[in-house]
mmCIF file of C-alpha atoms in Angstrom:
data_model
loop_
_atom_site.group_PDB
_atom_site.id
_atom_site.type_symbol
_atom_site.label_atom_id
_atom_site.label_comp_id
_atom_site.label_asym_id
_atom_site.label_seq_id
_atom_site.Cartn_x
_atom_site.Cartn_y
_atom_site.Cartn_z
ATOM 1 C CA MET A 1 54.993 102.600 105.142
ATOM 2 C CA SER A 2 57.955 102.682 107.504
ATOM 3 C CA GLU A 3 60.741 105.265 107.319
ATOM 4 C CA GLU A 4 63.160 102.446 106.536
ATOM 5 C CA ALA A 5 61.118 101.370 103.522
ATOM 6 C CA VAL A 6 61.059 104.941 102.211
ATOM 7 C CA ALA A 7 64.806 105.410 102.779
ATOM 8 C CA ALA A 8 65.835 102.224 100.942
ATOM 9 C CA PRO A 9 64.785 103.358 97.417
ATOM 10 C CA ARG A 10 66.479 106.697 98.039
ATOM 11 C CA GLN A 11 69.715 104.916 98.875
ATOM 12 C CA ARG A 12 69.467 102.856 95.703
ATOM 13 C CA ARG A 13 69.010 106.034 93.674
ATOM 14 C CA ARG A 14 72.280 107.540 94.869
ATOM 15 C CA ARG A 15 74.369 108.586 91.928
ATOM 16 C CA ALA A 16 77.387 106.408 91.196
ATOM 17 C CA PRO A 17 80.802 108.141 91.398
ATOM 18 C CA ASP A 18 81.709 110.011 88.234
ATOM 19 C CA PRO A 19 84.505 108.024 86.495
ATOM 20 C CA ARG A 20 86.039 111.244 85.219
ATOM 21 C CA ALA A 21 86.152 112.737 88.709
ATOM 22 C CA LEU A 22 87.721 109.542 90.053
ATOM 23 C CA ALA A 23 90.306 109.604 87.264
ATOM 24 C CA THR A 24 91.140 113.237 88.043
ATOM 25 C CA ARG A 25 91.515 112.455 91.737
ATOM 26 C CA ARG A 26 93.793 109.532 90.928
ATOM 27 C CA ARG A 27 95.892 111.700 88.593
ATOM 28 C CA ILE A 28 96.347 114.333 91.295
ATOM 29 C CA LEU A 29 97.337 111.722 93.877
ATOM 30 C CA GLU A 30 99.835 110.067 91.542
ATOM 31 C CA ALA A 31 101.427 113.409 90.648
ATOM 32 C CA ALA A 32 101.586 114.523 94.294
ATOM 33 C CA ASN A 33 102.985 111.160 95.367
ATOM 34 C CA ASN A 34 105.763 111.245 92.773
ATOM 35 C CA LEU A 35 106.697 114.846 93.545
ATOM 36 C CA MET A 36 106.672 114.359 97.305
ATOM 37 C CA TYR A 37 108.811 111.260 96.980
ATOM 38 C CA VAL A 38 111.491 112.985 94.901
ATOM 39 C CA ARG A 39 111.338 116.529 96.318
ATOM 40 C CA GLY A 40 109.939 115.872 99.770
ATOM 41 C CA VAL A 41 106.584 116.800 101.241
ATOM 42 C CA ASN A 42 107.491 120.296 102.404
ATOM 43 C CA SER A 43 109.236 121.209 99.154
ATOM 44 C CA THR A 44 106.247 120.261 96.996
ATOM 45 C CA SER A 45 103.750 123.071 96.468
ATOM 46 C CA ILE A 46 100.158 122.949 95.293
ATOM 47 C CA ASP A 47 101.263 124.717 92.103
ATOM 48 C CA ASP A 48 103.812 121.939 91.508
ATOM 49 C CA VAL A 49 101.042 119.356 91.792
ATOM 50 C CA LEU A 50 98.746 121.335 89.482
ATOM 51 C CA GLU A 51 101.434 121.518 86.808
ATOM 52 C CA ALA A 52 102.437 117.862 87.104
ATOM 53 C CA SER A 53 98.850 116.585 87.096
ATOM 54 C CA GLY A 54 97.562 118.938 84.413
ATOM 55 C CA THR A 55 94.619 119.990 86.568
ATOM 56 C CA SER A 56 93.132 123.313 87.608
ATOM 57 C CA LYS A 57 92.896 124.670 91.140
ATOM 58 C CA SER A 58 89.138 124.175 91.120
ATOM 59 C CA GLN A 59 89.584 120.520 90.208
ATOM 60 C CA LEU A 60 92.196 119.945 92.884
ATOM 61 C CA TYR A 61 90.287 121.760 95.625
ATOM 62 C CA MET A 62 87.136 119.846 94.771
ATOM 63 C CA HIS A 63 88.915 116.679 95.948
ATOM 64 C CA PHE A 64 91.452 118.117 98.418
ATOM 65 C CA PRO A 65 90.408 121.365 100.145
ATOM 66 C CA ASP A 66 93.930 122.145 101.382
ATOM 67 C CA LYS A 67 97.492 120.877 101.237
ATOM 68 C CA LEU A 68 97.262 119.026 104.548
ATOM 69 C CA THR A 69 94.308 117.004 103.282
ATOM 70 C CA LEU A 70 96.265 116.192 100.130
ATOM 71 C CA ILE A 71 99.295 115.131 102.181
ATOM 72 C CA ARG A 72 97.202 112.814 104.331
ATOM 73 C CA GLU A 73 95.661 111.231 101.252
ATOM 74 C CA VAL A 74 99.100 110.800 99.685
ATOM 75 C CA VAL A 75 100.226 109.020 102.863
ATOM 76 C CA LYS A 76 97.345 106.567 102.444
ATOM 77 C CA PHE A 77 97.929 106.241 98.706
ATOM 78 C CA ARG A 78 101.648 105.562 99.052
ATOM 79 C CA GLY A 79 101.086 103.230 101.963
ATOM 80 C CA GLN A 80 98.656 101.170 99.922
ATOM 81 C CA LEU A 81 101.172 100.906 97.068
ATOM 82 C CA VAL A 82 103.989 99.840 99.392
ATOM 83 C CA LEU A 83 101.893 97.323 101.305
ATOM 84 C CA GLU A 84 100.474 95.801 98.126
ATOM 85 C CA ARG A 85 104.018 95.358 96.862
ATOM 86 C CA GLU A 86 105.185 93.842 100.129
ATOM 87 C CA GLN A 87 102.189 91.547 100.369
ATOM 88 C CA GLY A 88 103.133 90.140 96.979
ATOM 89 C CA ARG A 89 106.641 89.413 98.252
ATOM 90 C CA LEU A 90 105.962 88.375 101.845
ATOM 91 C CA GLU A 91 102.416 87.109 102.172
ATOM 92 C CA ARG A 92 103.287 83.444 101.676
ATOM 93 C CA PHE A 93 107.004 83.175 102.403
ATOM 94 C CA ARG A 94 107.963 80.282 104.647
ATOM 95 C CA THR A 95 111.692 79.728 103.997
ATOM 96 C CA PHE A 96 114.887 81.632 104.687
ATOM 97 C CA GLY A 97 115.601 81.585 100.947
ATOM 98 C CA ALA A 98 112.380 83.504 100.311
ATOM 99 C CA LEU A 99 113.424 86.083 102.890
ATOM 100 C CA ARG A 100 116.744 86.405 101.096
ATOM 101 C CA ARG A 101 114.948 86.961 97.779
ATOM 102 C CA TRP A 102 112.893 89.698 99.470
ATOM 103 C CA ARG A 103 116.152 91.387 100.463
ATOM 104 C CA ASP A 104 117.506 91.077 96.923
ATOM 105 C CA ALA A 105 114.370 92.616 95.377
ATOM 106 C CA LEU A 106 114.479 95.627 97.696
ATOM 107 C CA VAL A 107 118.181 96.262 97.136
ATOM 108 C CA LYS A 108 117.867 95.856 93.358
ATOM 109 C CA ALA A 109 114.950 98.285 93.163
ATOM 110 C CA ASN A 110 116.771 100.892 95.259
ATOM 111 C CA ASP A 111 119.924 100.447 93.196
ATOM 112 C CA LEU A 112 118.024 101.589 90.098
ATOM 113 C CA GLN A 113 118.086 105.125 91.543
ATOM 114 C CA LYS A 114 121.492 104.740 93.217
ATOM 115 C CA GLY A 115 119.961 104.771 96.680
ATOM 116 C CA ALA A 116 118.404 108.209 96.229
ATOM 117 C CA TYR A 117 115.160 109.313 97.940
ATOM 118 C CA GLY A 118 115.044 106.501 100.499
ATOM 119 C CA CYS A 119 112.030 104.436 101.503
ATOM 120 C CA GLY A 120 108.694 105.822 100.344
ATOM 121 C CA LEU A 121 107.204 105.480 103.818
ATOM 122 C CA GLY A 122 110.368 106.242 105.764
ATOM 123 C CA SER A 123 110.977 109.515 103.956
ATOM 124 C CA MET A 124 107.434 110.697 104.741
ATOM 125 C CA ALA A 125 107.777 109.597 108.361
ATOM 126 C CA SER A 126 110.945 111.649 108.815
ATOM 127 C CA GLU A 127 109.160 114.771 107.548
ATOM 128 C CA LEU A 128 105.695 114.358 108.984
ATOM 129 C CA SER A 129 105.916 112.530 112.310
ATOM 130 C CA ASP A 130 106.583 115.742 114.247
ATOM 131 C CA GLN A 131 104.331 117.905 112.075
ATOM 132 C CA ASP A 132 101.006 116.087 111.782
ATOM 133 C CA GLU A 133 99.732 113.534 114.289
ATOM 134 C CA GLN A 134 97.231 111.987 111.891
ATOM 135 C CA SER A 135 99.919 111.322 109.303
ATOM 136 C CA ARG A 136 102.253 109.971 111.983
ATOM 137 C CA GLN A 137 99.590 107.565 113.186
ATOM 138 C CA SER A 138 98.817 106.382 109.643
ATOM 139 C CA LEU A 139 102.494 105.780 108.912
ATOM 140 C CA SER A 140 102.970 103.953 112.207
ATOM 141 C CA GLU A 141 100.097 101.625 111.331
ATOM 142 C CA MET A 142 101.589 100.986 107.892
ATOM 143 C CA PHE A 143 104.974 100.071 109.330
ATOM 144 C CA ALA A 144 103.205 97.771 111.793
ATOM 145 C CA ALA A 145 101.382 96.062 108.921
ATOM 146 C CA TRP A 146 104.686 95.671 107.054
ATOM 147 C CA GLU A 147 106.352 94.157 110.118
ATOM 148 C CA LEU A 148 103.409 91.809 110.563
ATOM 149 C CA LEU A 149 103.941 90.418 107.063
ATOM 150 C CA ILE A 150 107.499 89.544 108.105
ATOM 151 C CA SER A 151 106.631 88.142 111.538
ATOM 152 C CA ASP A 152 103.797 86.041 110.095
ATOM 153 C CA GLY A 153 106.254 84.511 107.633
ATOM 154 C CA LEU A 154 108.690 83.738 110.430
ATOM 155 C CA ARG A 155 105.858 82.049 112.327
ATOM 156 C CA ARG A 156 105.146 79.933 109.261
ATOM 157 C CA MET A 157 108.804 78.938 109.299
ATOM 158 C CA GLN A 158 108.460 77.936 112.946
ATOM 159 C CA LYS A 159 105.343 75.916 112.193
ATOM 160 C CA ALA A 160 107.186 74.155 109.375
ATOM 161 C CA GLY A 161 110.074 73.375 111.722
ATOM 162 C CA SER A 162 112.636 75.470 109.847
ATOM 163 C CA LEU A 163 112.920 78.179 112.540
ATOM 164 C CA ARG A 164 113.753 77.317 116.126
ATOM 165 C CA GLU A 165 111.010 77.663 118.721
ATOM 166 C CA GLU A 166 113.034 80.073 120.864
ATOM 167 C CA ALA A 167 113.110 82.606 118.021
ATOM 168 C CA ASP A 168 110.825 85.605 118.594
ATOM 169 C CA PRO A 169 109.186 86.466 115.228
ATOM 170 C CA ASP A 170 107.996 89.880 116.412
ATOM 171 C CA ARG A 171 111.412 91.006 117.645
ATOM 172 C CA LEU A 172 113.145 89.642 114.550
ATOM 173 C CA ALA A 173 110.641 91.425 112.306
ATOM 174 C CA THR A 174 111.287 94.717 114.117
ATOM 175 C CA PHE A 175 115.031 94.124 113.788
ATOM 176 C CA LEU A 176 114.715 93.492 110.052
ATOM 177 C CA MET A 177 112.554 96.587 109.584
ATOM 178 C CA ALA A 178 115.002 98.738 111.545
ATOM 179 C CA ALA A 179 117.886 97.420 109.428
ATOM 180 C CA LEU A 180 115.922 98.088 106.258
ATOM 181 C CA GLN A 181 114.982 101.651 107.177
ATOM 182 C CA GLY A 182 118.478 102.453 108.434
ATOM 183 C CA GLY A 183 119.862 100.984 105.232
ATOM 184 C CA TYR A 184 117.574 103.152 103.133
ATOM 185 C CA LEU A 185 118.723 106.248 105.031
ATOM 186 C CA LEU A 186 122.433 105.492 104.650
ATOM 187 C CA ALA A 187 122.004 104.602 100.977
ATOM 188 C CA ASN A 188 120.217 107.891 100.429
ATOM 189 C CA ALA A 189 123.000 109.874 102.114
ATOM 190 C CA ALA A 190 125.694 108.047 100.119
ATOM 191 C CA HIS A 191 123.717 107.738 96.881
ATOM 192 C CA ASP A 192 125.030 104.193 96.965
ATOM 193 C CA VAL A 193 122.953 101.106 97.763
ATOM 194 C CA GLU A 194 125.825 99.250 99.438
ATOM 195 C CA PRO A 195 125.053 100.387 103.033
ATOM 196 C CA MET A 196 121.506 99.116 102.625
ATOM 197 C CA ALA A 197 122.743 95.767 101.326
ATOM 198 C CA VAL A 198 125.148 95.424 104.254
ATOM 199 C CA ALA A 199 122.515 96.354 106.855
ATOM 200 C CA LEU A 200 120.075 93.771 105.509
ATOM 201 C CA ASP A 201 122.770 91.107 105.178
ATOM 202 C CA VAL A 202 123.792 91.499 108.827
ATOM 203 C CA ALA A 203 120.147 91.390 109.924
ATOM 204 C CA LEU A 204 119.540 88.254 107.890
ATOM 205 C CA GLU A 205 122.612 86.629 109.420
ATOM 206 C CA GLN A 206 120.999 87.175 112.815
ATOM 207 C CA VAL A 207 117.794 85.531 111.612
ATOM 208 C CA LYS A 208 119.839 82.677 110.169
ATOM 209 C CA THR A 209 121.201 81.818 113.616
ATOM 210 C CA PHE A 210 117.686 80.572 114.415
ATOM 211 C CA VAL A 211 117.243 78.597 111.206
ATOM 212 C CA VAL A 212 117.135 74.831 111.640
ATOM 213 C CA ASP A 213 119.638 73.107 109.381
ATOM 214 C CA LYS A 214 118.141 70.205 107.509
ATOM 215 C CA PRO A 215 120.014 66.950 108.123
ATOM 216 C CA ALA A 216 122.240 65.892 105.265
ATOM 217 C CA ARG A 217 120.994 62.966 103.238
ATOM 218 C CA SER A 218 122.895 59.789 103.849
ATOM 219 C CA GLY A 219 124.576 58.200 100.913
ATOM 220 C CA GLY A 220 124.004 54.725 99.587
#
């Protein structure tokens, strides 16, 4: 019997992940994510996470051997949450009106906390980009994926004939993302969502200059 034939049954006999362990890991990540969003990464201690998650040190260290590992996993966890949210809003948009509704949803959500805490990804990037290269790279890839959702939608607009051919979807997507992140930062400093709304409105006005106006219907 070949080694491959012997190995196959062993692989099938591997124990499935313990649902309780997975639930504990998820609880730790959720607690750490919430704390690091509100307090910041550097101001959140392991003891804070233990208290918020209701877990012991042995449970936490079984899944995350040190704080840096936990931080990196929180980056992935938060990134997945943000990108899933943005995919729901941007994955199929193909009109300027849909882009405007995306702006409205972001501003409304940030207004619920009066602009405090900023963007979930942006706030981590400002703390971690010069501290941990792995986290910086992960965050950079997440922002790129977010921008791609926007640029893909702008390309759909071009394909549908509602965005002029000379428009550059990639540059416009970067411009929108820069306006969004700058808006989050100013709203956080002011604890007022208005700067964010203004930044996005001006960026959308730039995009609108490339929108093809539909001809008015003739009467009769």
